Amino acid sequence: VQLQASGGGLVQAGGSLRLSCAASGRTFRSYRMAWFRQAPGKERKFVAYIERSGGSTLYADSVKGRFTISRDNAKNTVYLQMNSLKPEDTAVYYCAADANIIWSSISDHTKYKNWGQGTQVTVSS
């Protein structure tokens, strides 16, 4: 599967953005999807995860209650709604997909086989 992330930009603290990740192919619904982010000079970190059907999600503690991950399998797209943004949310955001990743590995970026190109999110104070 090929992934294309979009929706990043510059926003003031407290603002909102919605990221999208469009996937190619007819097997999108078979992939478990996640968002990660990477700030300059730092390791890529887990943000959110969504199960194939969208029925199960998981969030990093740092974004819980502010971010919402969702997916539309008919549109081959996964979303990340980001509200109440903080300067520390500034990073390049990446979507990731894997058909076979196991639950214990979903927050481990090294376990995902498919990645989008990243979209920059900058939150000003």
Coordinates of C-alpha atoms in Angstrom, one line a residue:
V1 CA 0.0 0.0 0.0
Q2 CA 1.2 3.5 -0.8
L3 CA 0.4 6.3 1.7
Q4 CA 0.0 10.1 1.1
A5 CA -0.3 12.3 4.1
S6 CA -1.6 15.9 4.0
G7 CA -3.2 18.6 6.0
G8 CA -0.3 19.9 8.0
G9 CA 0.4 23.6 8.5
L10 CA 1.0 26.5 10.8
V11 CA -1.5 27.1 13.6
Q12 CA -1.6 29.0 16.8
A13 CA -1.6 27.3 20.2
G14 CA -5.2 26.2 21.0
G15 CA -6.1 25.8 17.4
S16 CA -7.0 22.7 15.4
L17 CA -5.9 20.8 12.3
R18 CA -7.1 17.7 10.6
L19 CA -4.5 15.4 8.9
S20 CA -5.4 13.0 6.2
C21 CA -3.6 9.9 4.9
A22 CA -4.9 8.6 1.6
A23 CA -3.9 5.0 0.7
S24 CA -3.7 3.4 -2.7
G25 CA -5.0 -0.1 -3.5
R26 CA -8.2 -2.0 -2.8
T27 CA -7.0 -3.7 0.4
F28 CA -6.9 -0.6 2.7
R29 CA -9.5 -2.2 5.0
S30 CA -7.1 -5.0 5.8
Y31 CA -4.5 -2.6 7.2
R32 CA -4.0 -1.5 10.8
M33 CA -3.2 2.2 10.7
A34 CA -1.3 4.6 12.9
W35 CA 0.1 8.1 13.2
F36 CA 3.5 8.9 14.5
R37 CA 5.4 12.1 14.8
Q38 CA 9.0 13.2 14.8
A39 CA 10.3 16.5 16.2
P40 CA 13.8 17.7 15.0
G41 CA 16.6 15.8 16.6
K42 CA 14.2 13.4 18.3
E43 CA 13.0 9.9 17.9
R44 CA 9.8 9.1 16.0
K45 CA 7.0 8.7 18.5
F46 CA 3.6 7.0 18.5
V47 CA 0.6 9.2 18.4
A48 CA -2.5 7.1 17.7
Y49 CA -3.6 3.8 16.3
I50 CA -6.8 2.5 14.7
E51 CA -8.0 -1.1 14.1
R52 CA -9.0 -2.3 10.6
S53 CA -12.7 -1.7 11.2
G54 CA -12.2 1.5 13.2
G55 CA -13.7 -0.1 16.2
S56 CA -10.6 0.1 18.4
T57 CA -8.2 3.0 18.9
L58 CA -5.3 3.8 21.1
Y59 CA -3.6 7.1 21.9
A60 CA -0.4 8.3 23.4
D61 CA -0.9 9.8 26.8
S62 CA 0.3 13.2 25.5
V63 CA -2.5 13.5 23.0
K64 CA -5.3 11.7 24.8
G65 CA -8.5 13.8 24.9
R66 CA -7.2 16.2 22.3
F67 CA -6.6 14.1 19.2
T68 CA -9.0 11.7 17.5
I69 CA -8.0 9.1 14.9
S70 CA -10.7 7.8 12.5
R71 CA -10.9 6.1 9.1
D72 CA -13.1 5.8 6.2
N73 CA -12.6 2.5 4.5
A74 CA -14.8 3.5 1.5
K75 CA -12.4 6.4 0.8
N76 CA -9.2 4.6 1.7
T77 CA -8.3 7.3 4.2
V78 CA -7.3 7.7 7.8
Y79 CA -7.7 11.0 9.6
L80 CA -6.1 12.6 12.7
Q81 CA -8.2 15.4 14.1
M82 CA -6.0 17.5 16.4
N83 CA -7.6 20.0 18.8
S84 CA -6.2 22.2 21.5
L85 CA -2.8 22.1 19.9
K86 CA 0.3 23.0 21.9
P87 CA 3.7 24.1 20.8
E88 CA 5.1 20.7 21.9
D89 CA 2.9 19.1 19.2
T90 CA 5.2 20.6 16.6
A91 CA 6.6 17.8 14.5
V92 CA 6.5 16.0 11.2
Y93 CA 3.5 13.7 11.3
Y94 CA 3.7 10.3 9.5
C95 CA 1.0 7.8 8.8
A96 CA 1.9 4.1 8.9
A97 CA 0.2 0.9 7.8
D98 CA 0.7 -2.7 8.5
A99 CA -1.6 -5.7 7.8
N100 CA 0.0 -8.0 10.3
I101 CA 1.3 -6.0 13.2
I102 CA 0.4 -7.4 16.6
W103 CA -1.2 -5.5 19.4
S104 CA 1.9 -5.4 21.6
S105 CA 3.8 -3.7 18.8
I106 CA 1.4 -1.1 17.6
S107 CA 3.3 1.8 19.2
D108 CA 6.6 0.6 17.9
H109 CA 7.5 2.5 14.7
T110 CA 10.1 -0.1 13.7
K111 CA 7.3 -2.7 13.2
Y112 CA 5.4 -0.9 10.5
K113 CA 6.2 -1.7 6.9
N114 CA 4.4 1.1 5.0
W115 CA 4.9 4.8 5.6
G116 CA 3.6 8.1 4.1
Q117 CA 6.0 10.9 3.3
G118 CA 5.1 13.0 6.4
T119 CA 3.4 16.4 6.8
Q120 CA 4.7 19.2 8.9
V121 CA 2.7 20.6 11.8
T122 CA 3.9 23.7 13.5
V123 CA 2.2 25.2 16.5
S124 CA 3.2 28.7 17.5
S125 CA 2.9 30.0 21.0

